[in-house]
């Protein structure tokens, strides 16, 4: 991968125009919140095809994908604010109705977040990835979740303010901790009998105050999530951090090379491989690292009963990046347009069909949560795993070859 | 009688004295390139990525005893390679330095197969050859230490052997390109060039099929003929300019590291043995014609050398011959196997199959336990991302990891297990196809020199032909 020379002034000006026009086309995503549309950063449609020769503008693609992430992030930030508001109400008055409202707000926020999980390019990404600022883990550190640690924190009751919670480890805050705090009704804890909170009686002593403590803790955790979500949204917004601009007209972050930025985007999609396929599906289905027939305890978001929704939203996020937006949106520029421009229409169609098949497989599961499916029809979960694997087999073999994609920070050695 | 005469003539030719200048220049440049490469390896963080992060290393046949050192040891080892490169350049304890460089550099290569690169292999071979040559006995710190060891001429076999080695790289690289993918379908060239269609000025042209086809043919013809053009005095200058231009272009377009530097340095061995003196003389003439001080011409090889290297002994001749035969046979060994070497990889390494294929795959191991239960194992459970990517297209590495997985399950008390691999691989942009037979329990397969029947036949269809792609006009 080689950094092209910087474009001249004329190219840069035209590039900005291209970005602006593209955003006008690429903003159609399901969201109730802000959509970055025409004039946000500027663009033109990136792909034109004709007989024999076609043209494709990677910077326009990046602008489209940046816009997608920005729009989803803004949508999540809105929901995080709603979650903060509902948990504040719950903390002030921990009633069942307020708890249900907070839970609903959590579900709404988490569904959007699960789409963003596959869009970990830009500020959400780990700081080891170009452009990354570690913001994702501050919002949701899964699979680094420690339910016992959350219960230990409850006994300390040190979370009256978000500031008090902020210095704590990632696994006792964020959406992971919030799931435990909002969806655990039991009076027991997740720690073993020898744990100090059990041996010292610390847990037993808070039994009466448990709902109130959980509510206060949840309010602080939700406030921190909302703050980070705002930070993330601002980082993307054209009028603020404008990471859309950084992505689509790469500067120092991507060494002025759109290919490097596309590598980052493409490899963020492999969340579907390492997390969705392997951790969310293979382990619970008993296909990997599971000592029993199935391992429902390994399901993500089991307490919130969102394990199925999480996988579905991951697939939708993947689909949106692939298509640049909704699959039916022909204006949105995505990887499918890039493949089309290259003439790899068969691969494009096959990938689109694979994604649709995986979505159909998850939608074929009637139960709301996969824990029930694993009890009654574990084969259904295996089917979803197989369908997701089919996507990734194509993606990791032919797609990365045709588009010449490389892992970010690649080149541990030279390439001959 | 005639045969003896031919042998004598050959010996005389091999032992003929040649000016030391060119080989000294090669020694210095080679040592510096190695030192720079070692420094770069450390600065890029590759010591950690290649040797410290992996928990499993792929081994070469007979070299499973080679182990990575602890972190401090690995950094020390790479630093030692750099220092030895400098020592070779300076001619400081030259023979020992060159021999140690060969051992130290080769050890690094042997730690993990996924680190294999053709130009690393070339560095190993060149350092081995240098260790066998008396190149430290002129213009070196060794000569300053022990002036009585100074040589005024090197035997010609040194130059011939280096020319042979460099020529072999080019010729076998060309032979590898003699396939329909490269010459007819312009793949993987078109895949690589299309990805660079954003480059300014040339970018829009790089996405065109005709350009990819022309560059494929140019690359093939370049590799096939450049040793000839470099050897012929009339074309040498132009050919070397082509070498520089070619490797500069390859260096810019592809992530190929030190290879261009090694090859442009190596190509200098095709020049006359006095080329450095000729350049110096030319520079002096220019300086004097520009009004500078008059300086006497340096000694040239036409003057009788005072000290010659010892003649090549019989053992040396045999070893040199064996080296040549091995270097001719190794790159051709793939002919003993059916199918495409680019797919089966049988005969791929140590054969100068440089940048001839683009291969990516998705591999999942299916482990069947004693109780009949099936467990899926992803390579990343054992490998770094870079290792997994390298392994995905190489059947023998897929086999090695299968054995390791089998041993790992056994060590955890879950063995014996059957291990199968589902590896879907795309070669030069083709639809992914199974690389190894998914019904074969790989634990029962031993790697060897025989034909690997467990490797699936290569795909029958031609590679994907991309549309000519140009960056959209703005």
Tab-separated table of C-alpha atoms in Angstrom, chain A residues 143-322:
chain	number	residue	atom	x	y	z
A	143	UNK	CA	-16.998	-8.547	25.963
A	144	UNK	CA	-15.064	-6.995	28.863
A	145	UNK	CA	-18.053	-7.153	31.162
A	146	UNK	CA	-17.767	-8.079	34.822
A	147	UNK	CA	-21.095	-8.480	36.545
A	148	UNK	CA	-19.505	-9.291	39.866
A	149	UNK	CA	-17.465	-6.086	39.705
A	150	UNK	CA	-20.670	-4.115	39.131
A	151	UNK	CA	-22.208	-5.732	42.193
A	152	UNK	CA	-19.075	-4.960	44.173
A	153	UNK	CA	-19.381	-1.336	43.134
A	154	UNK	CA	-22.980	-1.338	44.349
A	155	UNK	CA	-21.856	-2.154	47.859
A	156	UNK	CA	-19.562	0.874	47.839
A	157	UNK	CA	-22.296	3.233	46.661
A	158	UNK	CA	-19.788	5.725	45.319
A	159	UNK	CA	-21.689	6.661	42.193
A	160	UNK	CA	-23.848	9.583	43.147
A	161	UNK	CA	-22.284	11.603	40.349
A	162	UNK	CA	-20.890	10.650	36.962
A	163	UNK	CA	-17.594	12.193	38.028
A	164	UNK	CA	-17.273	9.642	40.789
A	165	UNK	CA	-17.843	6.815	38.342
A	166	UNK	CA	-15.680	8.156	35.531
A	167	UNK	CA	-12.297	7.046	36.927
A	168	UNK	CA	-13.516	3.480	37.464
A	169	UNK	CA	-12.610	0.606	35.164
A	170	UNK	CA	-14.441	0.275	31.854
A	171	UNK	CA	-16.073	-2.965	32.917
A	172	UNK	CA	-18.077	-1.278	35.680
A	173	UNK	CA	-19.493	1.497	33.549
A	174	UNK	CA	-20.981	1.976	30.121
A	175	UNK	CA	-23.839	0.077	28.556
A	176	UNK	CA	-22.475	-3.208	29.903
A	177	UNK	CA	-22.879	-2.132	33.521
A	178	UNK	CA	-26.208	-0.514	32.691
A	179	UNK	CA	-27.604	-3.828	31.509
A	180	UNK	CA	-26.808	-5.350	34.872
A	181	UNK	CA	-28.187	-2.366	36.768
A	182	UNK	CA	-31.431	-2.005	34.842
A	183	UNK	CA	-32.336	-5.598	34.072
A	184	UNK	CA	-31.304	-7.491	37.178
A	185	UNK	CA	-34.223	-7.708	39.549
A	186	UNK	CA	-32.752	-10.327	41.793
A	187	UNK	CA	-31.437	-9.754	45.260
A	188	UNK	CA	-28.485	-12.051	44.661
A	189	UNK	CA	-25.145	-11.009	43.250
A	190	UNK	CA	-22.898	-12.351	40.522
A	191	UNK	CA	-19.911	-12.942	42.792
A	192	UNK	CA	-18.919	-16.261	44.246
A	193	UNK	CA	-19.486	-17.191	47.863
A	194	UNK	CA	-15.859	-16.560	48.842
A	195	UNK	CA	-16.013	-13.010	47.503
A	196	UNK	CA	-15.614	-10.307	50.152
A	197	UNK	CA	-19.041	-8.777	49.501
A	198	UNK	CA	-20.523	-12.088	50.592
A	199	UNK	CA	-18.118	-13.044	53.361
A	200	UNK	CA	-18.213	-9.612	55.012
A	201	UNK	CA	-21.956	-9.235	54.713
A	202	UNK	CA	-21.590	-6.109	52.602
A	203	UNK	CA	-24.067	-7.378	50.045
A	204	UNK	CA	-26.600	-8.497	52.602
A	205	UNK	CA	-26.458	-5.095	54.251
A	206	UNK	CA	-27.637	-3.260	51.138
A	207	UNK	CA	-30.564	-5.538	50.364
A	208	UNK	CA	-33.199	-2.946	51.226
A	209	UNK	CA	-31.425	-0.157	49.404
A	210	UNK	CA	-30.567	-2.233	46.338
A	211	UNK	CA	-33.131	-0.802	43.859
A	212	UNK	CA	-32.241	2.763	44.815
A	213	UNK	CA	-28.526	2.097	44.610
A	214	UNK	CA	-28.913	0.447	41.234
A	215	UNK	CA	-30.931	3.408	40.012
A	216	UNK	CA	-28.368	5.964	41.226
A	217	UNK	CA	-25.510	3.962	39.756
A	218	UNK	CA	-27.440	3.590	36.466
A	219	UNK	CA	-28.079	7.339	36.282
A	220	UNK	CA	-24.368	8.069	36.632
A	221	UNK	CA	-23.431	5.385	34.131
A	222	UNK	CA	-26.018	6.651	31.643
A	223	UNK	CA	-24.765	10.207	32.045
A	224	UNK	CA	-21.252	9.075	31.186
A	225	UNK	CA	-22.513	7.152	28.175
A	226	UNK	CA	-24.432	10.225	26.994
A	227	UNK	CA	-21.354	12.399	27.386
A	228	UNK	CA	-19.164	10.016	25.426
A	229	UNK	CA	-21.866	9.606	22.791
A	230	UNK	CA	-21.979	13.372	22.387
A	231	UNK	CA	-18.200	13.464	22.171
A	232	UNK	CA	-18.318	10.788	19.484
A	233	UNK	CA	-21.092	12.510	17.579
A	234	UNK	CA	-19.286	15.842	17.757
A	235	UNK	CA	-16.110	14.232	16.498
A	236	UNK	CA	-17.946	13.112	13.365
A	237	UNK	CA	-20.087	16.203	12.830
A	238	UNK	CA	-18.964	18.381	9.913
A	239	UNK	CA	-19.464	21.509	11.986
A	240	UNK	CA	-17.431	20.168	14.907
A	241	UNK	CA	-14.641	17.589	14.663
A	242	UNK	CA	-15.539	16.816	11.045
A	243	UNK	CA	-14.105	13.335	10.978
A	244	UNK	CA	-16.164	12.816	7.827
A	245	UNK	CA	-13.791	15.272	6.219
A	246	UNK	CA	-10.755	13.551	7.716
A	247	UNK	CA	-11.955	10.226	6.400
A	248	UNK	CA	-12.921	11.378	2.929
A	249	UNK	CA	-10.086	13.796	2.317
A	250	UNK	CA	-7.508	11.995	4.385
A	251	UNK	CA	-4.840	14.106	5.961
A	252	UNK	CA	-2.209	12.977	8.384
A	253	UNK	CA	-4.436	10.336	9.994
A	254	UNK	CA	-4.405	8.196	6.886
A	255	UNK	CA	-1.247	9.587	5.349
A	256	UNK	CA	-3.305	11.264	2.606
A	257	UNK	CA	-4.191	7.853	1.291
A	258	UNK	CA	-7.844	6.931	0.761
A	259	UNK	CA	-6.790	3.303	0.498
A	260	UNK	CA	-5.548	3.385	4.082
A	261	UNK	CA	-8.822	4.911	5.244
A	262	UNK	CA	-10.755	2.245	3.348
A	263	UNK	CA	-8.636	-0.444	4.950
A	264	UNK	CA	-9.711	0.866	8.338
A	265	UNK	CA	-13.384	0.840	7.336
A	266	UNK	CA	-13.167	-2.592	5.742
A	267	UNK	CA	-11.475	-4.187	8.700
A	268	UNK	CA	-13.901	-2.602	11.162
A	269	UNK	CA	-16.518	-4.727	9.428
A	270	UNK	CA	-14.714	-7.814	10.643
A	271	UNK	CA	-16.436	-7.215	13.958
A	272	UNK	CA	-18.991	-9.478	12.320
A	273	UNK	CA	-16.331	-12.182	12.231
A	274	UNK	CA	-14.567	-11.926	15.552
A	275	UNK	CA	-17.494	-10.841	17.703
A	276	UNK	CA	-20.810	-11.626	16.036
A	277	UNK	CA	-19.891	-14.960	14.494
A	278	UNK	CA	-17.450	-16.264	17.039
A	279	UNK	CA	-18.552	-14.819	20.368
A	280	UNK	CA	-22.243	-14.062	19.941
A	281	UNK	CA	-23.116	-17.154	17.909
A	282	UNK	CA	-20.504	-19.929	17.952
A	283	UNK	CA	-19.925	-20.004	21.693
A	284	UNK	CA	-23.571	-19.901	22.839
A	285	UNK	CA	-24.541	-22.408	20.142
A	286	UNK	CA	-21.950	-24.812	21.521
A	287	UNK	CA	-19.885	-24.707	18.347
A	288	UNK	CA	-16.790	-23.326	20.050
A	289	UNK	CA	-15.309	-22.973	23.525
A	290	UNK	CA	-18.355	-24.442	25.205
A	291	UNK	CA	-18.106	-27.482	27.447
A	292	UNK	CA	-21.791	-28.341	27.249
A	293	UNK	CA	-24.224	-28.778	24.370
A	294	UNK	CA	-25.001	-25.066	24.358
A	295	UNK	CA	-23.778	-22.128	26.419
A	296	UNK	CA	-26.638	-19.640	26.750
A	297	UNK	CA	-24.782	-17.888	29.576
A	298	UNK	CA	-22.311	-16.692	26.924
A	299	UNK	CA	-25.010	-14.772	25.069
A	300	UNK	CA	-24.464	-11.079	24.814
A	301	UNK	CA	-27.134	-8.961	26.487
A	302	UNK	CA	-28.833	-12.005	27.955
A	303	UNK	CA	-30.312	-10.076	30.850
A	304	UNK	CA	-31.745	-7.415	28.576
A	305	UNK	CA	-33.008	-10.184	26.296
A	306	UNK	CA	-31.414	-8.449	23.343
A	307	UNK	CA	-29.110	-11.208	22.150
A	308	UNK	CA	-31.048	-11.777	18.954
A	309	UNK	CA	-31.586	-8.068	18.325
A	310	UNK	CA	-27.878	-7.395	18.792
A	311	UNK	CA	-26.927	-9.870	16.077
A	312	UNK	CA	-29.623	-8.556	13.796
A	313	UNK	CA	-28.452	-4.977	14.229
A	314	UNK	CA	-24.849	-6.034	13.636
A	315	UNK	CA	-25.962	-7.500	10.328
A	316	UNK	CA	-27.922	-4.389	9.452
A	317	UNK	CA	-24.901	-2.235	10.269
A	318	UNK	CA	-22.754	-4.468	8.062
A	319	UNK	CA	-25.352	-4.300	5.304
A	320	UNK	CA	-25.486	-0.527	5.497
A	321	UNK	CA	-21.756	-0.173	5.193
A	322	UNK	CA	-21.751	-2.612	2.302
